[in-house]
Amino acid sequence: MSYDPSPSYPYRPPDPPQSYDPYTYDTYPWAPQEASEAAGRRPQRHTALGHHSDLRVLRSAYRWQRRVATLTALGYFVLFLILSAFAPSFMTSTVTDGLPTGLLLALIQVPVTWLAIALYEQTARRRVDPIADRIRKHAELDAKREGTR
């Protein structure tokens, strides 16, 4: 194995120096000022889509949805693995005649996975999709407003 002394990030040369233009500084009051807004435009009544709080709500709803589905499936599987490793007498005990508890818990893993999928779809329909639809409608309205100007 050899040592690679190169840095892990690519080298980026420094930015070239900005050319000096005395008319762009605020220290010269006679410099022409650019208009911040066009004179004939109406002010926006709605905030821009990028700054909308619905995007934060959508991200948190989607994050919650992923956590619920993941913890349902993986939580049960980790519980099964922990019981297999630390409670072998419990896993080898029989539930009915000839059916060990470990095999029963392993077979229950498939319905638990289906439950996780169903929870994911339900939370998508109930929490995530309405927020996404509302954002989509706002974006369409904003596009129509910008198109008419």
Short mmCIF file of N, CA, C and O in Angstrom, two decimals:
data_model
loop_
_atom_site.label_atom_id
_atom_site.label_comp_id
_atom_site.label_asym_id
_atom_site.label_seq_id
_atom_site.Cartn_x
_atom_site.Cartn_y
_atom_site.Cartn_z
N MET A 1 0.84 -1.17 0.00
CA MET A 1 0.00 0.00 0.00
C MET A 1 0.89 1.24 0.00
O MET A 1 1.87 1.30 0.72
N SER A 2 0.58 2.22 -0.79
CA SER A 2 1.40 3.43 -0.85
C SER A 2 0.57 4.61 -0.37
O SER A 2 -0.64 4.61 -0.40
N TYR A 3 1.29 5.60 0.05
CA TYR A 3 0.67 6.82 0.55
C TYR A 3 0.48 7.80 -0.59
O TYR A 3 1.39 8.06 -1.37
N ASP A 4 -0.71 8.33 -0.70
CA ASP A 4 -1.01 9.31 -1.73
C ASP A 4 -1.01 10.69 -1.09
O ASP A 4 -1.91 11.03 -0.32
N PRO A 5 0.01 11.53 -1.36
CA PRO A 5 0.07 12.83 -0.69
C PRO A 5 -0.85 13.88 -1.28
O PRO A 5 -0.93 14.97 -0.74
N SER A 6 -1.56 13.56 -2.35
CA SER A 6 -2.43 14.57 -2.95
C SER A 6 -3.62 14.85 -2.05
O SER A 6 -4.10 13.96 -1.35
N PRO A 7 -4.09 16.09 -2.05
CA PRO A 7 -5.25 16.40 -1.19
C PRO A 7 -6.51 15.70 -1.69
O PRO A 7 -6.62 15.35 -2.86
N SER A 8 -7.46 15.51 -0.79
CA SER A 8 -8.68 14.81 -1.16
C SER A 8 -9.65 15.70 -1.92
O SER A 8 -10.64 15.22 -2.44
N TYR A 9 -9.38 16.96 -2.00
CA TYR A 9 -10.24 17.88 -2.74
C TYR A 9 -9.48 18.41 -3.95
O TYR A 9 -8.27 18.55 -3.91
N PRO A 10 -10.19 18.71 -5.02
CA PRO A 10 -9.49 19.22 -6.20
C PRO A 10 -9.00 20.65 -5.96
O PRO A 10 -9.64 21.44 -5.29
N TYR A 11 -7.86 20.97 -6.55
CA TYR A 11 -7.30 22.31 -6.42
C TYR A 11 -8.11 23.28 -7.27
O TYR A 11 -8.40 23.00 -8.42
N ARG A 12 -8.48 24.37 -6.66
CA ARG A 12 -9.20 25.42 -7.37
C ARG A 12 -8.36 26.68 -7.30
O ARG A 12 -8.05 27.16 -6.21
N PRO A 13 -7.96 27.20 -8.45
CA PRO A 13 -7.14 28.42 -8.42
C PRO A 13 -7.94 29.58 -7.86
O PRO A 13 -9.16 29.61 -7.94
N PRO A 14 -7.25 30.55 -7.29
CA PRO A 14 -7.98 31.70 -6.72
C PRO A 14 -8.67 32.49 -7.82
O PRO A 14 -8.27 32.48 -8.98
N ASP A 15 -9.73 33.16 -7.42
CA ASP A 15 -10.48 33.98 -8.37
C ASP A 15 -9.60 35.12 -8.87
O ASP A 15 -8.81 35.69 -8.11
N PRO A 16 -9.76 35.49 -10.14
CA PRO A 16 -8.96 36.62 -10.65
C PRO A 16 -9.40 37.90 -9.97
O PRO A 16 -10.56 38.05 -9.57
N PRO A 17 -8.49 38.84 -9.81
CA PRO A 17 -8.87 40.10 -9.14
C PRO A 17 -9.89 40.85 -9.98
O PRO A 17 -9.86 40.84 -11.21
N GLN A 18 -10.80 41.49 -9.29
CA GLN A 18 -11.82 42.29 -9.96
C GLN A 18 -11.18 43.55 -10.53
O GLN A 18 -10.31 44.16 -9.91
N SER A 19 -11.64 43.94 -11.69
CA SER A 19 -11.10 45.16 -12.28
C SER A 19 -11.65 46.37 -11.50
O SER A 19 -12.77 46.35 -11.02
N TYR A 20 -10.83 47.37 -11.42
CA TYR A 20 -11.20 48.55 -10.66
C TYR A 20 -12.12 49.43 -11.50
O TYR A 20 -11.77 49.84 -12.61
N ASP A 21 -13.29 49.72 -10.97
CA ASP A 21 -14.22 50.62 -11.63
C ASP A 21 -14.72 51.61 -10.58
O ASP A 21 -15.48 51.25 -9.68
N PRO A 22 -14.27 52.86 -10.63
CA PRO A 22 -14.63 53.80 -9.57
C PRO A 22 -16.11 54.14 -9.53
O PRO A 22 -16.60 54.67 -8.56
N TYR A 23 -16.85 53.83 -10.59
CA TYR A 23 -18.26 54.20 -10.63
C TYR A 23 -19.17 53.15 -10.00
O TYR A 23 -20.38 53.34 -9.95
N THR A 24 -18.63 52.06 -9.55
CA THR A 24 -19.48 51.02 -8.97
C THR A 24 -19.54 51.11 -7.45
O THR A 24 -20.30 50.39 -6.84
N TYR A 25 -18.73 51.96 -6.85
CA TYR A 25 -18.72 52.05 -5.40
C TYR A 25 -19.73 53.08 -4.93
O TYR A 25 -20.02 54.06 -5.62
N ASP A 26 -20.23 52.88 -3.71
CA ASP A 26 -21.21 53.80 -3.15
C ASP A 26 -20.56 55.10 -2.66
O ASP A 26 -21.25 56.02 -2.26
N THR A 27 -19.24 55.16 -2.67
CA THR A 27 -18.57 56.37 -2.16
C THR A 27 -18.66 57.54 -3.11
O THR A 27 -18.38 58.66 -2.75
N TYR A 28 -19.05 57.27 -4.37
CA TYR A 28 -19.21 58.34 -5.34
C TYR A 28 -20.69 58.60 -5.57
O TYR A 28 -21.36 57.86 -6.26
N PRO A 29 -21.23 59.68 -5.01
CA PRO A 29 -22.67 59.92 -5.13
C PRO A 29 -23.12 60.26 -6.54
O PRO A 29 -24.29 60.15 -6.85
N TRP A 30 -22.22 60.69 -7.41
CA TRP A 30 -22.62 61.04 -8.77
C TRP A 30 -22.71 59.83 -9.69
O TRP A 30 -23.12 59.95 -10.83
N ALA A 31 -22.34 58.65 -9.18
CA ALA A 31 -22.42 57.44 -10.00
C ALA A 31 -23.88 57.10 -10.24
O ALA A 31 -24.72 57.20 -9.33
N PRO A 32 -24.23 56.70 -11.46
CA PRO A 32 -25.63 56.38 -11.74
C PRO A 32 -26.06 55.13 -10.97
O PRO A 32 -25.32 54.15 -10.89
N GLN A 33 -27.22 55.21 -10.38
CA GLN A 33 -27.77 54.10 -9.61
C GLN A 33 -28.72 53.31 -10.49
O GLN A 33 -29.53 53.89 -11.21
N GLU A 34 -28.64 51.99 -10.40
CA GLU A 34 -29.57 51.15 -11.15
C GLU A 34 -30.90 51.08 -10.41
O GLU A 34 -30.93 51.06 -9.18
N ALA A 35 -31.97 51.07 -11.17
CA ALA A 35 -33.30 50.99 -10.57
C ALA A 35 -33.49 49.60 -9.96
O ALA A 35 -33.20 48.59 -10.59
N SER A 36 -33.94 49.57 -8.72
CA SER A 36 -34.12 48.28 -8.05
C SER A 36 -35.34 47.54 -8.59
O SER A 36 -35.38 46.32 -8.61
N GLU A 37 -36.37 48.25 -8.98
CA GLU A 37 -37.56 47.63 -9.56
C GLU A 37 -38.04 48.47 -10.73
O GLU A 37 -37.87 49.68 -10.76
N ALA A 38 -38.62 47.83 -11.68
CA ALA A 38 -39.18 48.57 -12.81
C ALA A 38 -40.33 49.44 -12.32
O ALA A 38 -41.07 49.07 -11.42
N ALA A 39 -40.50 50.59 -12.93
CA ALA A 39 -41.49 51.55 -12.44
C ALA A 39 -42.91 51.06 -12.62
O ALA A 39 -43.77 51.32 -11.79
N GLY A 40 -43.20 50.32 -13.68
CA GLY A 40 -44.57 49.92 -13.97
C GLY A 40 -45.00 48.62 -13.31
O GLY A 40 -46.14 48.20 -13.45
N ARG A 41 -44.13 47.96 -12.59
CA ARG A 41 -44.47 46.66 -12.01
C ARG A 41 -45.19 46.81 -10.69
O ARG A 41 -44.88 47.68 -9.89
N ARG A 42 -46.14 45.91 -10.50
CA ARG A 42 -46.82 45.85 -9.21
C ARG A 42 -45.98 45.02 -8.26
O ARG A 42 -45.31 44.08 -8.68
N PRO A 43 -46.01 45.31 -6.97
CA PRO A 43 -45.27 44.47 -6.03
C PRO A 43 -45.91 43.08 -5.93
O PRO A 43 -47.13 42.93 -6.08
N GLN A 44 -45.09 42.08 -5.67
CA GLN A 44 -45.61 40.72 -5.57
C GLN A 44 -46.42 40.56 -4.29
O GLN A 44 -45.99 40.97 -3.22
N ARG A 45 -47.58 39.94 -4.43
CA ARG A 45 -48.41 39.69 -3.26
C ARG A 45 -47.99 38.41 -2.57
O ARG A 45 -48.13 38.27 -1.37
N HIS A 46 -47.48 37.45 -3.32
CA HIS A 46 -47.07 36.17 -2.76
C HIS A 46 -45.56 36.10 -2.74
O HIS A 46 -44.89 36.65 -3.59
N THR A 47 -45.03 35.39 -1.75
CA THR A 47 -43.59 35.23 -1.69
C THR A 47 -43.14 34.29 -2.80
O THR A 47 -43.93 33.50 -3.32
N ALA A 48 -41.89 34.38 -3.15
CA ALA A 48 -41.35 33.52 -4.20
C ALA A 48 -41.37 32.07 -3.72
O ALA A 48 -41.30 31.79 -2.53
N LEU A 49 -41.44 31.16 -4.68
CA LEU A 49 -41.57 29.74 -4.33
C LEU A 49 -40.37 29.24 -3.55
O LEU A 49 -40.50 28.42 -2.66
N GLY A 50 -39.19 29.71 -3.84
CA GLY A 50 -38.00 29.22 -3.16
C GLY A 50 -37.97 29.59 -1.68
O GLY A 50 -37.30 28.95 -0.90
N HIS A 51 -38.70 30.62 -1.29
CA HIS A 51 -38.70 31.06 0.10
C HIS A 51 -39.97 30.64 0.82
O HIS A 51 -40.23 31.09 1.92
N HIS A 52 -40.75 29.81 0.21
CA HIS A 52 -42.05 29.46 0.76
C HIS A 52 -41.89 28.49 1.92
O HIS A 52 -41.09 27.57 1.87
N SER A 53 -42.66 28.68 2.96
CA SER A 53 -42.56 27.81 4.14
C SER A 53 -43.13 26.42 3.86
O SER A 53 -42.82 25.48 4.59
N ASP A 54 -43.93 26.28 2.80
CA ASP A 54 -44.46 24.96 2.48
C ASP A 54 -43.37 23.98 2.09
O ASP A 54 -43.51 22.78 2.29
N LEU A 55 -42.27 24.48 1.54
CA LEU A 55 -41.17 23.58 1.20
C LEU A 55 -40.55 22.97 2.45
O LEU A 55 -40.19 21.80 2.46
N ARG A 56 -40.43 23.76 3.50
CA ARG A 56 -39.91 23.22 4.77
C ARG A 56 -40.88 22.21 5.35
O ARG A 56 -40.48 21.17 5.86
N VAL A 57 -42.17 22.50 5.25
CA VAL A 57 -43.18 21.57 5.76
C VAL A 57 -43.15 20.27 4.96
O VAL A 57 -43.25 19.17 5.52
N LEU A 58 -42.98 20.38 3.64
CA LEU A 58 -42.91 19.19 2.80
C LEU A 58 -41.69 18.34 3.14
O LEU A 58 -41.78 17.12 3.23
N ARG A 59 -40.55 18.99 3.34
CA ARG A 59 -39.35 18.23 3.71
C ARG A 59 -39.52 17.52 5.04
O ARG A 59 -39.13 16.36 5.18
N SER A 60 -40.12 18.18 6.02
CA SER A 60 -40.30 17.53 7.33
C SER A 60 -41.33 16.41 7.25
O SER A 60 -41.17 15.37 7.89
N ALA A 61 -42.39 16.58 6.44
CA ALA A 61 -43.37 15.51 6.30
C ALA A 61 -42.76 14.30 5.60
O ALA A 61 -43.01 13.15 5.99
N TYR A 62 -41.96 14.55 4.58
CA TYR A 62 -41.30 13.44 3.87
C TYR A 62 -40.29 12.75 4.78
O TYR A 62 -40.16 11.53 4.76
N ARG A 63 -39.57 13.53 5.58
CA ARG A 63 -38.61 12.95 6.53
C ARG A 63 -39.34 12.07 7.54
O ARG A 63 -38.90 10.96 7.85
N TRP A 64 -40.48 12.53 8.06
CA TRP A 64 -41.26 11.75 9.02
C TRP A 64 -41.76 10.46 8.36
O TRP A 64 -41.73 9.40 8.97
N GLN A 65 -42.18 10.57 7.13
CA GLN A 65 -42.69 9.41 6.40
C GLN A 65 -41.60 8.36 6.24
O GLN A 65 -41.83 7.17 6.46
N ARG A 66 -40.41 8.77 5.86
CA ARG A 66 -39.30 7.81 5.70
C ARG A 66 -38.94 7.16 7.02
O ARG A 66 -38.66 5.96 7.08
N ARG A 67 -38.93 7.95 8.09
CA ARG A 67 -38.56 7.40 9.40
C ARG A 67 -39.57 6.36 9.87
O ARG A 67 -39.17 5.32 10.42
N VAL A 68 -40.85 6.63 9.69
CA VAL A 68 -41.86 5.67 10.15
C VAL A 68 -41.73 4.35 9.40
O VAL A 68 -41.72 3.28 10.00
N ALA A 69 -41.62 4.42 8.09
CA ALA A 69 -41.53 3.19 7.31
C ALA A 69 -40.23 2.44 7.59
O ALA A 69 -40.23 1.21 7.74
N THR A 70 -39.13 3.16 7.70
CA THR A 70 -37.85 2.51 7.94
C THR A 70 -37.80 1.89 9.32
O THR A 70 -37.35 0.75 9.49
N LEU A 71 -38.26 2.62 10.32
CA LEU A 71 -38.23 2.08 11.68
C LEU A 71 -39.17 0.90 11.85
O LEU A 71 -38.93 0.01 12.67
N THR A 72 -40.26 0.88 11.10
CA THR A 72 -41.17 -0.26 11.19
C THR A 72 -40.50 -1.53 10.68
O THR A 72 -40.49 -2.55 11.36
N ALA A 73 -39.93 -1.46 9.49
CA ALA A 73 -39.33 -2.66 8.89
C ALA A 73 -38.02 -3.03 9.58
O ALA A 73 -37.83 -4.18 10.00
N LEU A 74 -37.12 -2.06 9.70
CA LEU A 74 -35.83 -2.37 10.30
C LEU A 74 -35.92 -2.62 11.79
O LEU A 74 -35.15 -3.41 12.34
N GLY A 75 -36.84 -1.93 12.46
CA GLY A 75 -36.99 -2.14 13.89
C GLY A 75 -37.39 -3.57 14.22
O GLY A 75 -36.84 -4.18 15.14
N TYR A 76 -38.33 -4.10 13.47
CA TYR A 76 -38.74 -5.48 13.71
C TYR A 76 -37.60 -6.45 13.38
O TYR A 76 -37.36 -7.41 14.11
N PHE A 77 -36.89 -6.19 12.30
CA PHE A 77 -35.79 -7.08 11.91
C PHE A 77 -34.67 -7.05 12.94
O PHE A 77 -34.11 -8.09 13.30
N VAL A 78 -34.33 -5.86 13.47
CA VAL A 78 -33.30 -5.76 14.50
C VAL A 78 -33.76 -6.45 15.78
O VAL A 78 -32.97 -7.14 16.44
N LEU A 79 -35.03 -6.32 16.12
CA LEU A 79 -35.57 -7.04 17.28
C LEU A 79 -35.42 -8.55 17.09
O LEU A 79 -35.01 -9.26 18.01
N PHE A 80 -35.71 -9.03 15.89
CA PHE A 80 -35.56 -10.46 15.59
C PHE A 80 -34.10 -10.89 15.73
O PHE A 80 -33.80 -11.94 16.31
N LEU A 81 -33.18 -10.08 15.23
CA LEU A 81 -31.75 -10.42 15.34
C LEU A 81 -31.27 -10.40 16.78
O LEU A 81 -30.49 -11.27 17.19
N ILE A 82 -31.71 -9.44 17.54
CA ILE A 82 -31.31 -9.36 18.96
C ILE A 82 -31.84 -10.56 19.73
O ILE A 82 -31.12 -11.16 20.54
N LEU A 83 -33.10 -10.92 19.47
CA LEU A 83 -33.65 -12.11 20.14
C LEU A 83 -32.90 -13.37 19.72
O LEU A 83 -32.67 -14.26 20.54
N SER A 84 -32.51 -13.45 18.47
CA SER A 84 -31.77 -14.62 18.00
C SER A 84 -30.41 -14.71 18.67
O SER A 84 -29.94 -15.81 18.98
N ALA A 85 -29.76 -13.57 18.88
CA ALA A 85 -28.42 -13.58 19.45
C ALA A 85 -28.42 -13.73 20.97
O ALA A 85 -27.58 -14.45 21.52
N PHE A 86 -29.34 -13.08 21.66
CA PHE A 86 -29.28 -13.01 23.11
C PHE A 86 -30.34 -13.83 23.83
O PHE A 86 -30.29 -13.93 25.06
N ALA A 87 -31.30 -14.38 23.12
CA ALA A 87 -32.34 -15.19 23.75
C ALA A 87 -32.56 -16.47 22.96
O ALA A 87 -33.66 -16.72 22.45
N PRO A 88 -31.53 -17.31 22.84
CA PRO A 88 -31.71 -18.52 22.03
C PRO A 88 -32.72 -19.49 22.65
O PRO A 88 -33.41 -20.21 21.91
N SER A 89 -32.83 -19.51 23.96
CA SER A 89 -33.81 -20.43 24.58
C SER A 89 -35.24 -20.00 24.24
O SER A 89 -36.11 -20.85 24.05
N PHE A 90 -35.47 -18.67 24.15
CA PHE A 90 -36.79 -18.19 23.77
C PHE A 90 -37.09 -18.51 22.31
O PHE A 90 -38.19 -18.92 21.96
N MET A 91 -36.08 -18.35 21.46
CA MET A 91 -36.28 -18.57 20.03
C MET A 91 -36.46 -20.06 19.70
O MET A 91 -37.10 -20.39 18.70
N THR A 92 -35.91 -20.94 20.52
CA THR A 92 -36.05 -22.38 20.24
C THR A 92 -37.26 -22.99 20.94
O THR A 92 -37.61 -24.13 20.67
N SER A 93 -37.90 -22.22 21.82
CA SER A 93 -39.12 -22.75 22.45
C SER A 93 -40.23 -22.88 21.41
O SER A 93 -40.25 -22.15 20.43
N THR A 94 -41.14 -23.80 21.63
CA THR A 94 -42.18 -24.06 20.64
C THR A 94 -43.46 -23.31 20.99
O THR A 94 -43.84 -23.22 22.16
N VAL A 95 -44.11 -22.79 19.96
CA VAL A 95 -45.39 -22.11 20.13
C VAL A 95 -46.50 -23.14 20.07
O VAL A 95 -47.36 -23.19 20.94
N THR A 96 -46.48 -23.93 19.04
CA THR A 96 -47.43 -25.03 18.90
C THR A 96 -46.60 -26.30 18.70
O THR A 96 -45.37 -26.26 18.75
N ASP A 97 -47.23 -27.36 18.41
CA ASP A 97 -46.53 -28.64 18.27
C ASP A 97 -45.58 -28.61 17.07
O ASP A 97 -46.00 -28.68 15.92
N GLY A 98 -44.28 -28.44 17.33
CA GLY A 98 -43.26 -28.49 16.29
C GLY A 98 -42.94 -27.16 15.63
O GLY A 98 -42.11 -27.10 14.73
N LEU A 99 -43.58 -26.03 16.04
CA LEU A 99 -43.30 -24.72 15.43
C LEU A 99 -42.52 -23.86 16.42
O LEU A 99 -43.08 -23.37 17.41
N PRO A 100 -41.22 -23.67 16.19
CA PRO A 100 -40.44 -22.85 17.11
C PRO A 100 -40.78 -21.36 16.99
O PRO A 100 -41.23 -20.89 15.94
N THR A 101 -40.56 -20.66 18.09
CA THR A 101 -40.85 -19.23 18.13
C THR A 101 -40.02 -18.46 17.11
O THR A 101 -40.52 -17.52 16.47
N GLY A 102 -38.76 -18.84 16.94
CA GLY A 102 -37.89 -18.15 15.99
C GLY A 102 -38.41 -18.25 14.57
O GLY A 102 -38.36 -17.28 13.81
N LEU A 103 -38.90 -19.41 14.17
CA LEU A 103 -39.45 -19.57 12.82
C LEU A 103 -40.73 -18.75 12.67
O LEU A 103 -40.94 -18.12 11.62
N LEU A 104 -41.56 -18.73 13.69
CA LEU A 104 -42.79 -17.93 13.63
C LEU A 104 -42.45 -16.44 13.49
O LEU A 104 -43.05 -15.74 12.65
N LEU A 105 -41.48 -15.96 14.28
CA LEU A 105 -41.09 -14.56 14.18
C LEU A 105 -40.45 -14.23 12.83
O LEU A 105 -40.63 -13.14 12.30
N ALA A 106 -39.72 -15.19 12.25
CA ALA A 106 -39.13 -14.99 10.92
C ALA A 106 -40.22 -14.92 9.86
O ALA A 106 -40.12 -14.12 8.92
N LEU A 107 -41.25 -15.74 9.98
CA LEU A 107 -42.34 -15.70 9.01
C LEU A 107 -43.18 -14.43 9.13
O LEU A 107 -43.77 -13.98 8.15
N ILE A 108 -43.23 -13.87 10.31
CA ILE A 108 -43.98 -12.63 10.52
C ILE A 108 -43.26 -11.44 9.89
O ILE A 108 -43.88 -10.40 9.64
N GLN A 109 -41.97 -11.60 9.56
CA GLN A 109 -41.21 -10.50 8.95
C GLN A 109 -41.82 -10.05 7.63
O GLN A 109 -41.83 -8.86 7.32
N VAL A 110 -42.36 -10.95 6.84
CA VAL A 110 -42.96 -10.58 5.55
C VAL A 110 -44.19 -9.68 5.74
O VAL A 110 -44.28 -8.62 5.12
N PRO A 111 -45.15 -10.04 6.61
CA PRO A 111 -46.27 -9.11 6.82
C PRO A 111 -45.85 -7.78 7.44
O PRO A 111 -46.45 -6.74 7.13
N VAL A 112 -44.80 -7.79 8.26
CA VAL A 112 -44.32 -6.52 8.83
C VAL A 112 -43.75 -5.63 7.73
O VAL A 112 -43.96 -4.41 7.72
N THR A 113 -43.06 -6.22 6.76
CA THR A 113 -42.56 -5.45 5.63
C THR A 113 -43.72 -4.89 4.81
O THR A 113 -43.68 -3.72 4.37
N TRP A 114 -44.75 -5.68 4.59
CA TRP A 114 -45.94 -5.18 3.89
C TRP A 114 -46.59 -4.04 4.68
O TRP A 114 -47.08 -3.07 4.10
N LEU A 115 -46.60 -4.16 6.00
CA LEU A 115 -47.14 -3.10 6.85
C LEU A 115 -46.32 -1.82 6.69
O LEU A 115 -46.90 -0.72 6.63
N ALA A 116 -45.01 -1.95 6.61
CA ALA A 116 -44.16 -0.76 6.42
C ALA A 116 -44.47 -0.09 5.08
O ALA A 116 -44.53 1.14 4.99
N ILE A 117 -44.66 -0.89 4.05
CA ILE A 117 -45.01 -0.34 2.73
C ILE A 117 -46.37 0.35 2.78
O ILE A 117 -46.57 1.44 2.24
N ALA A 118 -47.33 -0.27 3.46
CA ALA A 118 -48.66 0.32 3.58
C ALA A 118 -48.60 1.63 4.38
O ALA A 118 -49.28 2.61 4.02
N LEU A 119 -47.81 1.67 5.44
CA LEU A 119 -47.64 2.91 6.21
C LEU A 119 -47.01 4.00 5.36
O LEU A 119 -47.40 5.17 5.43
N TYR A 120 -46.04 3.63 4.54
CA TYR A 120 -45.39 4.59 3.67
C TYR A 120 -46.39 5.19 2.69
O TYR A 120 -46.45 6.40 2.49
N GLU A 121 -47.20 4.34 2.08
CA GLU A 121 -48.21 4.84 1.13
C GLU A 121 -49.27 5.68 1.82
O GLU A 121 -49.72 6.70 1.29
N GLN A 122 -49.70 5.25 3.00
CA GLN A 122 -50.74 5.99 3.71
C GLN A 122 -50.25 7.37 4.14
O GLN A 122 -50.96 8.37 3.96
N THR A 123 -49.04 7.44 4.68
CA THR A 123 -48.53 8.74 5.08
C THR A 123 -48.25 9.62 3.87
O THR A 123 -48.36 10.84 3.95
N ALA A 124 -47.91 9.00 2.74
CA ALA A 124 -47.73 9.80 1.51
C ALA A 124 -49.05 10.42 1.09
O ALA A 124 -49.12 11.60 0.75
N ARG A 125 -50.10 9.61 1.10
CA ARG A 125 -51.41 10.13 0.69
C ARG A 125 -51.95 11.16 1.67
O ARG A 125 -52.58 12.14 1.29
N ARG A 126 -51.72 10.93 2.96
CA ARG A 126 -52.34 11.78 3.97
C ARG A 126 -51.53 13.03 4.27
O ARG A 126 -52.10 14.10 4.51
N ARG A 127 -50.20 12.95 4.28
CA ARG A 127 -49.40 14.09 4.72
C ARG A 127 -48.57 14.73 3.62
O ARG A 127 -48.45 15.95 3.58
N VAL A 128 -47.93 13.94 2.78
CA VAL A 128 -46.97 14.49 1.84
C VAL A 128 -47.64 14.98 0.56
O VAL A 128 -47.37 16.09 0.09
N ASP A 129 -48.52 14.18 -0.03
CA ASP A 129 -49.13 14.54 -1.30
C ASP A 129 -49.95 15.83 -1.25
O ASP A 129 -49.87 16.64 -2.18
N PRO A 130 -50.76 16.10 -0.20
CA PRO A 130 -51.48 17.38 -0.19
C PRO A 130 -50.56 18.59 -0.15
O PRO A 130 -50.83 19.60 -0.80
N ILE A 131 -49.45 18.49 0.56
CA ILE A 131 -48.51 19.60 0.61
C ILE A 131 -47.85 19.79 -0.76
O ILE A 131 -47.70 20.90 -1.25
N ALA A 132 -47.47 18.68 -1.39
CA ALA A 132 -46.85 18.76 -2.71
C ALA A 132 -47.83 19.31 -3.74
O ALA A 132 -47.44 20.11 -4.60
N ASP A 133 -49.09 18.93 -3.65
CA ASP A 133 -50.09 19.47 -4.57
C ASP A 133 -50.28 20.97 -4.37
O ASP A 133 -50.41 21.72 -5.33
N ARG A 134 -50.28 21.40 -3.11
CA ARG A 134 -50.43 22.83 -2.82
C ARG A 134 -49.24 23.62 -3.37
O ARG A 134 -49.41 24.68 -3.97
N ILE A 135 -48.03 23.08 -3.21
CA ILE A 135 -46.85 23.75 -3.75
C ILE A 135 -46.91 23.80 -5.27
O ILE A 135 -46.57 24.80 -5.90
N ARG A 136 -47.36 22.70 -5.88
CA ARG A 136 -47.47 22.65 -7.34
C ARG A 136 -48.47 23.70 -7.84
O ARG A 136 -48.22 24.40 -8.82
N LYS A 137 -49.60 23.85 -7.15
CA LYS A 137 -50.61 24.85 -7.56
C LYS A 137 -50.05 26.27 -7.42
O LYS A 137 -50.28 27.11 -8.28
N HIS A 138 -49.32 26.52 -6.32
CA HIS A 138 -48.71 27.84 -6.14
C HIS A 138 -47.70 28.12 -7.24
O HIS A 138 -47.62 29.24 -7.75
N ALA A 139 -46.93 27.10 -7.62
CA ALA A 139 -45.93 27.29 -8.68
C ALA A 139 -46.61 27.58 -10.01
O ALA A 139 -46.13 28.43 -10.78
N GLU A 140 -47.71 26.89 -10.29
CA GLU A 140 -48.43 27.16 -11.53
C GLU A 140 -49.01 28.58 -11.54
O GLU A 140 -48.96 29.27 -12.56
N LEU A 141 -49.55 29.00 -10.40
CA LEU A 141 -50.09 30.36 -10.32
C LEU A 141 -48.99 31.40 -10.48
O LEU A 141 -49.17 32.41 -11.17
N ASP A 142 -47.83 31.16 -9.84
CA ASP A 142 -46.71 32.08 -9.98
C ASP A 142 -46.23 32.14 -11.43
O ASP A 142 -45.88 33.21 -11.93
N ALA A 143 -46.21 30.99 -12.11
CA ALA A 143 -45.78 30.96 -13.51
C ALA A 143 -46.77 31.73 -14.38
O ALA A 143 -46.37 32.45 -15.30
N LYS A 144 -48.07 31.59 -14.10
CA LYS A 144 -49.07 32.34 -14.87
C LYS A 144 -48.94 33.83 -14.62
O LYS A 144 -49.08 34.64 -15.54
N ARG A 145 -48.70 34.21 -13.36
CA ARG A 145 -48.55 35.64 -13.05
C ARG A 145 -47.32 36.22 -13.75
O ARG A 145 -47.37 37.32 -14.27
N GLU A 146 -46.23 35.48 -13.75
CA GLU A 146 -45.01 35.96 -14.42
C GLU A 146 -45.21 35.99 -15.94
O GLU A 146 -44.61 36.81 -16.61
N GLY A 147 -46.02 35.08 -16.47
CA GLY A 147 -46.25 35.04 -17.91
C GLY A 147 -47.10 36.19 -18.40
O GLY A 147 -46.98 36.63 -19.54
N THR A 148 -47.96 36.73 -17.56
CA THR A 148 -48.84 37.83 -17.97
C THR A 148 -48.14 39.18 -17.85
O THR A 148 -48.65 40.16 -18.36
N ARG A 149 -47.01 39.24 -17.19
CA ARG A 149 -46.33 40.53 -17.02
C ARG A 149 -45.51 40.88 -18.20
O ARG A 149 -45.02 40.19 -18.96
#
